[in-house]
Short mmCIF file of C-alpha atoms in Angstrom, two decimals:
data_model
loop_
_atom_site.label_atom_id
_atom_site.label_comp_id
_atom_site.label_asym_id
_atom_site.label_seq_id
_atom_site.Cartn_x
_atom_site.Cartn_y
_atom_site.Cartn_z
CA MET A 24 39.27 64.84 -16.15
CA ILE A 25 40.24 61.26 -17.65
CA GLU A 26 41.14 59.11 -14.56
CA THR A 27 37.76 61.07 -12.90
CA SER A 28 35.89 59.25 -16.19
CA GLN A 29 37.32 56.35 -15.73
CA ASN A 30 36.51 55.80 -11.86
CA THR A 31 32.79 57.10 -13.02
CA LEU A 32 33.87 53.84 -15.34
CA ASP A 33 34.26 51.49 -13.09
CA THR A 34 31.99 52.38 -10.22
CA SER A 35 29.52 51.68 -13.07
CA SER A 36 30.38 48.23 -13.42
CA VAL A 37 31.00 47.38 -10.35
CA SER A 38 27.24 48.78 -9.55
CA THR A 39 25.90 46.91 -12.88
CA SER A 40 27.41 43.86 -11.58
CA ILE A 41 26.16 43.86 -7.88
CA GLY A 42 22.88 44.71 -9.68
CA ASN A 43 23.05 41.71 -11.92
CA PHE A 44 24.12 39.53 -8.61
CA GLU A 45 21.39 41.14 -7.21
CA ASN A 46 19.25 39.42 -10.02
CA THR A 47 20.04 35.58 -10.38
CA GLU A 48 19.43 35.48 -6.29
CA THR A 49 16.14 36.16 -6.40
CA ILE A 50 15.31 34.29 -9.60
CA LYS A 51 16.07 31.66 -8.38
CA VAL A 52 14.23 32.69 -5.44
CA LYS A 53 10.97 33.10 -7.06
CA ASN A 54 11.72 29.49 -9.09
CA TYR A 55 12.13 27.87 -5.86
CA THR A 56 8.93 29.47 -4.57
CA LYS A 57 6.85 27.98 -7.40
CA ASP A 58 8.60 24.24 -7.66
CA LEU A 59 7.72 23.90 -4.08
CA LEU A 60 3.81 25.44 -3.83
CA LYS A 61 2.69 24.82 -7.41
CA SER A 62 0.02 21.76 -7.40
CA ARG A 63 -0.05 21.72 -4.13
CA ILE A 64 -3.54 20.70 -2.48
CA PHE A 65 -4.47 21.72 0.98
CA LEU A 66 -7.38 21.95 3.30
CA GLY A 67 -8.50 25.43 4.27
CA GLY A 68 -11.57 27.88 4.67
CA TYR A 69 -12.11 31.44 3.22
CA MET A 70 -12.60 33.32 5.78
CA GLU A 71 -13.30 36.89 3.99
CA ARG A 72 -12.23 39.60 1.57
CA ARG A 73 -10.02 41.66 2.77
CA LEU A 74 -8.33 44.94 1.68
CA ILE A 75 -4.73 45.59 2.23
CA SER A 76 -4.16 48.72 0.34
CA GLN A 77 -5.67 51.11 -2.73
CA ARG A 78 -2.61 49.90 -4.76
CA THR A 79 -3.08 46.54 -4.08
CA SER A 80 -6.78 46.13 -3.82
CA TYR A 81 -8.83 43.72 -2.47
CA ARG A 82 -7.21 40.44 -1.57
CA ASP A 83 -9.17 37.04 -0.35
CA VAL A 84 -8.08 35.63 3.05
CA ILE A 85 -7.80 31.75 3.32
CA LEU A 86 -6.86 30.37 6.57
CA LEU A 87 -4.88 27.25 6.75
CA SER A 88 -5.89 24.37 8.04
CA ALA A 89 -3.71 23.24 11.25
CA ALA A 90 -3.93 19.83 9.41
CA GLU A 91 -1.69 21.43 6.91
CA VAL A 92 1.11 20.88 8.80
CA GLU A 93 3.99 20.51 5.87
CA LEU A 94 2.66 23.17 3.85
CA LYS A 95 2.28 25.99 6.59
CA LYS A 96 5.93 24.72 7.17
CA ASP A 97 6.86 25.49 2.94
CA LEU A 98 5.39 28.43 2.90
CA LEU A 99 6.92 29.52 6.34
CA ASP A 100 9.78 28.79 4.52
CA ALA A 101 9.34 30.66 0.63
CA GLU A 102 8.69 33.69 2.68
CA MET A 103 10.80 34.22 4.28
CA LYS A 104 13.70 33.63 1.71
CA LEU A 105 11.74 36.68 -0.17
CA ARG A 106 11.65 38.93 1.93
CA ARG A 107 15.12 39.02 1.63
CA VAL A 108 15.32 39.36 -1.57
CA LEU A 109 12.09 41.34 -2.24
CA PRO A 110 12.28 45.24 -1.30
CA ASP A 111 10.44 45.64 1.88
CA GLU A 112 7.61 47.42 0.03
CA TYR A 113 6.96 44.41 -1.54
CA TRP A 114 3.33 42.63 -0.55
CA ILE A 115 3.76 38.83 0.55
CA GLY A 116 0.32 37.00 0.22
CA ILE A 117 1.52 34.81 2.90
CA THR A 118 1.36 35.63 6.62
CA ASN A 119 0.12 34.92 10.46
CA ALA A 120 -3.65 35.01 10.90
CA GLU A 121 -3.29 37.30 13.46
CA ILE A 122 -6.55 38.57 12.66
CA PHE A 123 -8.20 35.54 14.16
CA ASP A 124 -6.53 35.75 17.01
CA LYS A 125 -4.93 32.51 15.94
CA PRO A 126 -1.01 33.81 15.08
CA SER A 127 0.46 29.71 15.38
CA ASP A 128 -2.04 29.09 11.64
CA VAL A 129 -1.21 30.65 8.45
CA CYS A 130 -3.16 33.35 5.91
CA ILE A 131 -2.86 32.64 2.45
CA TRP A 132 -4.36 36.09 0.79
CA THR A 133 -5.47 35.70 -3.01
CA GLU A 134 -8.18 35.73 -5.22
CA ILE A 135 -11.16 33.50 -6.04
CA GLU A 136 -14.41 34.41 -7.87
CA ASN A 137 -18.00 32.96 -7.18
CA GLN A 138 -17.38 31.08 -4.49
CA PRO A 139 -19.32 31.36 -0.55
CA PHE A 140 -17.47 31.79 2.84
CA GLY A 141 -16.76 28.63 4.16
CA ALA A 142 -14.41 24.78 4.00
CA PHE A 143 -12.44 24.15 0.69
CA TRP A 144 -9.93 21.92 -0.93
CA PHE A 145 -8.24 24.43 -2.51
CA GLN A 146 -5.06 24.17 -5.25
CA ILE A 147 -2.41 25.81 -5.99
CA LYS A 148 -2.69 27.43 -9.54
CA SER A 149 0.94 29.06 -9.61
CA VAL A 150 2.84 31.93 -8.02
CA ARG A 151 2.93 35.33 -9.27
CA PHE A 152 4.72 38.22 -8.96
CA ARG A 153 3.51 41.26 -10.10
CA ASP A 154 4.12 45.12 -9.42
CA ASN A 155 5.14 45.37 -5.79
CA GLU A 156 2.50 42.26 -4.87
CA VAL A 157 3.64 38.36 -4.81
CA ILE A 158 0.64 36.47 -5.20
CA ILE A 159 -0.42 32.97 -4.77
CA LEU A 160 -3.69 32.15 -7.07
CA VAL A 161 -5.37 29.27 -5.62
CA LYS A 162 -7.88 27.09 -7.44
CA CYS A 163 -11.31 25.59 -5.10
CA ILE A 164 -11.39 21.75 -5.73
CA ARG A 165 -14.29 21.24 -3.50
CA HIS A 166 -16.14 22.80 -1.01
CA ILE A 167 -16.54 21.50 2.93
CA SER A 168 -19.66 21.72 4.99
CA ASP A 169 -18.84 23.14 8.52
CA ALA A 170 -19.57 19.89 10.14
CA TYR A 171 -16.39 18.20 9.20
CA MET A 172 -14.31 21.73 10.33
CA GLU A 173 -16.18 21.14 13.30
CA LEU A 174 -14.71 18.10 13.30
CA GLU A 175 -10.90 18.87 11.81
CA PRO A 176 -9.16 20.25 14.55
CA LEU A 177 -10.66 16.53 16.65
CA PHE A 178 -8.23 15.00 13.89
CA ALA A 179 -5.70 17.50 14.41
CA LYS A 180 -5.63 17.04 17.95
CA SER A 181 -6.02 13.50 17.77
CA THR A 182 -3.11 13.21 15.26
CA LYS A 183 -1.06 15.24 17.96
CA ASN A 184 -2.07 12.98 20.37
CA SER A 185 -1.49 9.67 18.52
CA LEU A 186 2.26 10.85 17.65
CA GLU A 187 2.70 11.30 21.42
CA SER A 188 1.81 8.31 22.01
CA LYS A 189 4.22 6.74 19.48
CA GLU A 190 6.79 8.89 21.53
CA THR A 191 6.02 8.00 24.13
CA LYS A 192 5.29 3.44 23.25
CA LEU A 193 9.07 4.85 22.19
CA ASP A 194 10.06 5.81 25.13
CA ASP A 195 9.00 2.73 26.82
CA THR A 196 10.38 0.89 24.17
CA ILE A 197 14.06 2.38 25.01
CA VAL A 198 13.16 2.31 28.44
CA SER A 199 12.43 -2.00 28.43
CA PHE A 200 15.62 -2.55 26.94
CA ASN A 201 17.87 -1.06 29.29
CA GLU A 202 15.93 -2.54 31.20
CA SER A 203 16.73 -5.54 29.48
CA CYS A 204 19.61 -5.27 28.68
CA ASN A 205 21.18 -4.53 32.69
CA GLN A 206 19.27 -7.87 33.01
CA VAL A 207 21.10 -9.61 31.49
CA LEU A 208 24.22 -8.08 32.09
CA SER A 209 23.45 -9.30 36.20
CA ASN A 210 22.57 -12.98 35.57
CA LEU A 211 25.87 -12.88 33.50
CA LYS A 212 27.95 -11.59 36.20
CA SER A 213 25.95 -13.91 38.46
CA VAL A 214 26.64 -16.82 36.22
CA LEU A 215 30.47 -15.70 35.26
CA SER A 216 31.46 -16.64 38.60
CA ILE A 217 34.71 -18.32 39.98
CA LYS A 218 32.87 -21.21 41.77
CA ASN A 219 30.75 -21.84 37.92
CA LEU A 220 33.87 -21.23 35.81
CA SER A 221 35.25 -24.03 38.39
CA GLU A 222 32.14 -26.66 37.31
CA PHE A 223 32.27 -25.79 33.90
CA ILE A 224 35.88 -26.77 33.94
CA THR A 225 35.41 -29.46 35.69
CA PHE A 226 31.99 -31.14 33.83
CA LEU A 227 33.91 -30.38 30.40
CA PHE A 228 37.03 -32.92 31.59
CA ALA A 229 34.90 -34.97 32.32
CA PHE A 230 32.29 -34.74 29.21
CA VAL A 231 35.74 -35.21 28.07
CA ILE A 232 37.05 -38.38 28.96
CA ALA A 233 34.00 -39.70 28.84
CA PHE A 234 33.60 -39.21 25.08
CA PHE A 235 36.61 -40.95 23.54
CA THR A 236 36.21 -43.71 26.10
CA GLY A 237 32.96 -44.41 24.96
CA GLY A 238 33.64 -43.58 21.61
CA THR A 239 36.46 -46.55 22.00
CA THR A 240 34.17 -48.87 23.26
CA PHE A 241 32.20 -48.31 20.51
CA VAL A 242 34.76 -48.99 17.58
CA VAL A 243 35.78 -52.19 20.03
CA PHE A 244 32.35 -53.17 19.28
CA LEU A 245 32.30 -52.43 16.38
CA GLY A 246 34.81 -54.35 14.93
CA ASN A 247 33.81 -57.37 16.86
CA PHE A 248 30.73 -56.92 15.29
CA ILE A 249 31.86 -57.01 11.41
CA LEU A 250 34.03 -59.23 11.79
CA ALA A 251 31.46 -62.12 13.30
CA LEU A 252 29.10 -61.65 10.73
CA VAL A 253 32.08 -61.91 7.82
CA ARG A 254 32.16 -64.81 9.86
CA GLU A 255 28.40 -66.32 10.01
CA PHE A 256 28.39 -65.10 6.13
CA SER A 257 31.01 -67.38 5.28
CA ILE A 258 29.71 -70.35 6.32
CA LEU A 259 26.49 -69.53 5.05
CA ILE A 260 27.75 -69.14 1.38
CA LYS A 261 29.92 -72.89 1.62
CA ASN A 262 27.52 -74.84 2.46
CA SER A 263 24.54 -73.55 0.85
CA THR A 264 26.41 -73.61 -2.01
CA PRO A 265 25.73 -77.63 -3.27
CA MET A 266 22.16 -76.66 -2.85
CA PHE A 267 22.74 -74.35 -4.48
CA LEU A 268 24.19 -75.65 -7.53
CA GLY A 269 21.83 -78.73 -6.97
CA ILE A 270 19.00 -76.62 -7.47
CA LEU A 271 20.99 -74.96 -10.88
CA ASP A 272 21.60 -78.98 -12.38
CA PHE A 273 17.83 -79.87 -11.18
CA PHE A 274 16.10 -77.18 -13.77
CA GLY A 275 18.63 -76.97 -16.12
CA LYS A 276 18.08 -81.09 -16.76
CA ILE A 277 13.84 -80.10 -16.60
CA ILE A 278 14.43 -77.41 -19.64
CA GLY A 279 17.02 -79.66 -21.33
CA GLY A 280 14.43 -82.20 -20.75
CA PHE A 281 11.69 -80.43 -22.14
CA TYR A 282 13.45 -78.98 -25.20
CA ILE A 283 14.76 -83.01 -26.08
CA LEU A 284 10.91 -83.47 -26.18
CA LEU A 285 10.53 -80.46 -28.14
CA ALA A 286 12.60 -82.01 -30.93
CA MET A 287 11.69 -85.25 -31.22
CA PHE A 288 7.76 -83.82 -30.85
CA PHE A 289 8.88 -82.28 -34.82
CA LYS A 290 12.11 -84.54 -36.09
CA PRO A 291 10.59 -84.92 -40.11
CA ASN A 292 9.19 -88.72 -40.83
CA THR A 293 12.35 -90.55 -43.08
CA PRO A 294 12.51 -93.85 -44.75
CA VAL A 295 15.55 -96.43 -44.39
CA ARG A 296 16.17 -97.05 -47.43
CA ASN A 297 18.33 -100.65 -47.51
CA GLU A 298 21.20 -100.44 -49.46
CA ARG A 299 21.80 -104.43 -49.28
CA THR A 300 20.04 -105.73 -52.91
CA LEU A 301 19.18 -109.43 -53.32
CA THR A 302 20.77 -111.29 -56.53
CA TYR A 303 20.03 -114.12 -58.96
CA THR A 304 22.45 -116.64 -59.31
CA PRO A 305 22.41 -119.98 -61.22
CA LYS A 306 21.84 -123.20 -59.68
CA ASN A 307 25.46 -124.70 -59.58
CA HIS A 308 26.77 -121.83 -60.21
CA PHE A 309 29.07 -120.45 -57.16
CA VAL A 310 29.84 -116.83 -56.79
CA PRO A 311 32.40 -116.43 -53.89
CA TYR A 312 31.53 -114.17 -51.38
CA SER A 313 34.34 -111.18 -50.33
CA SER A 314 34.29 -109.01 -47.04
CA LYS A 315 31.81 -106.53 -48.68
CA ASP A 316 29.07 -109.19 -48.24
CA PHE A 317 29.86 -109.50 -44.61
CA ASP A 318 29.51 -106.07 -43.98
#
């Protein structure tokens, strides 16, 4: 009895752990779907309102535009992940467009209020997980005229054609590049022949010999030219030195005479004092002359 209860507890614990694991994976997928689709803006057509089941009631069907390639890929990815973790009785509001004879397109089953049928710019508000249903709630941003929807497949076709033209241009570029490489290789093979190599080596040796010969001749000529130039400069300096000194002496005398002239003009006039005086001597009185009287 004790062993049976113990086995029952082990089985219940294992089933609880498995259920927790499944719940954790389901939560991750739900969060991934919300983050992937929330706030996405897309172009689509509000086509009709259909009854899904008595339990789920009516839902509005939006046909995704063929130009929304990235959103279509993300919707299919989210639908595949949700199918993997949710039970089979869940209704997921992402299906193909077989009801409109367009199995390659995608339909979104949602709830739209007070809007006419037609083309709209939509925005995904959120992804709601209800009882047995996954619904994508959208908001109608702007209504679009039917004329634009008639032209929209042409835009998608032109986009496809432009992509194909780009791929074609890329292929042509690759082919032309390969042809250019092959042409270059063939030219190299024709150039790198034995005759051309021997002529190139001969030309290289002749060029080296001519270079050294010409360099030696140029160095000799440059040395002779420098020696002749130094000799002529020495003769010029030797002959021009007396003339240069005479010019300096001439200008020195002119400047010295000019200064002497200025000094004579501005020299003060001082009277000359006569230090020799006459003295009166009486008659018949002889005063002997001294040597100072003759100075």
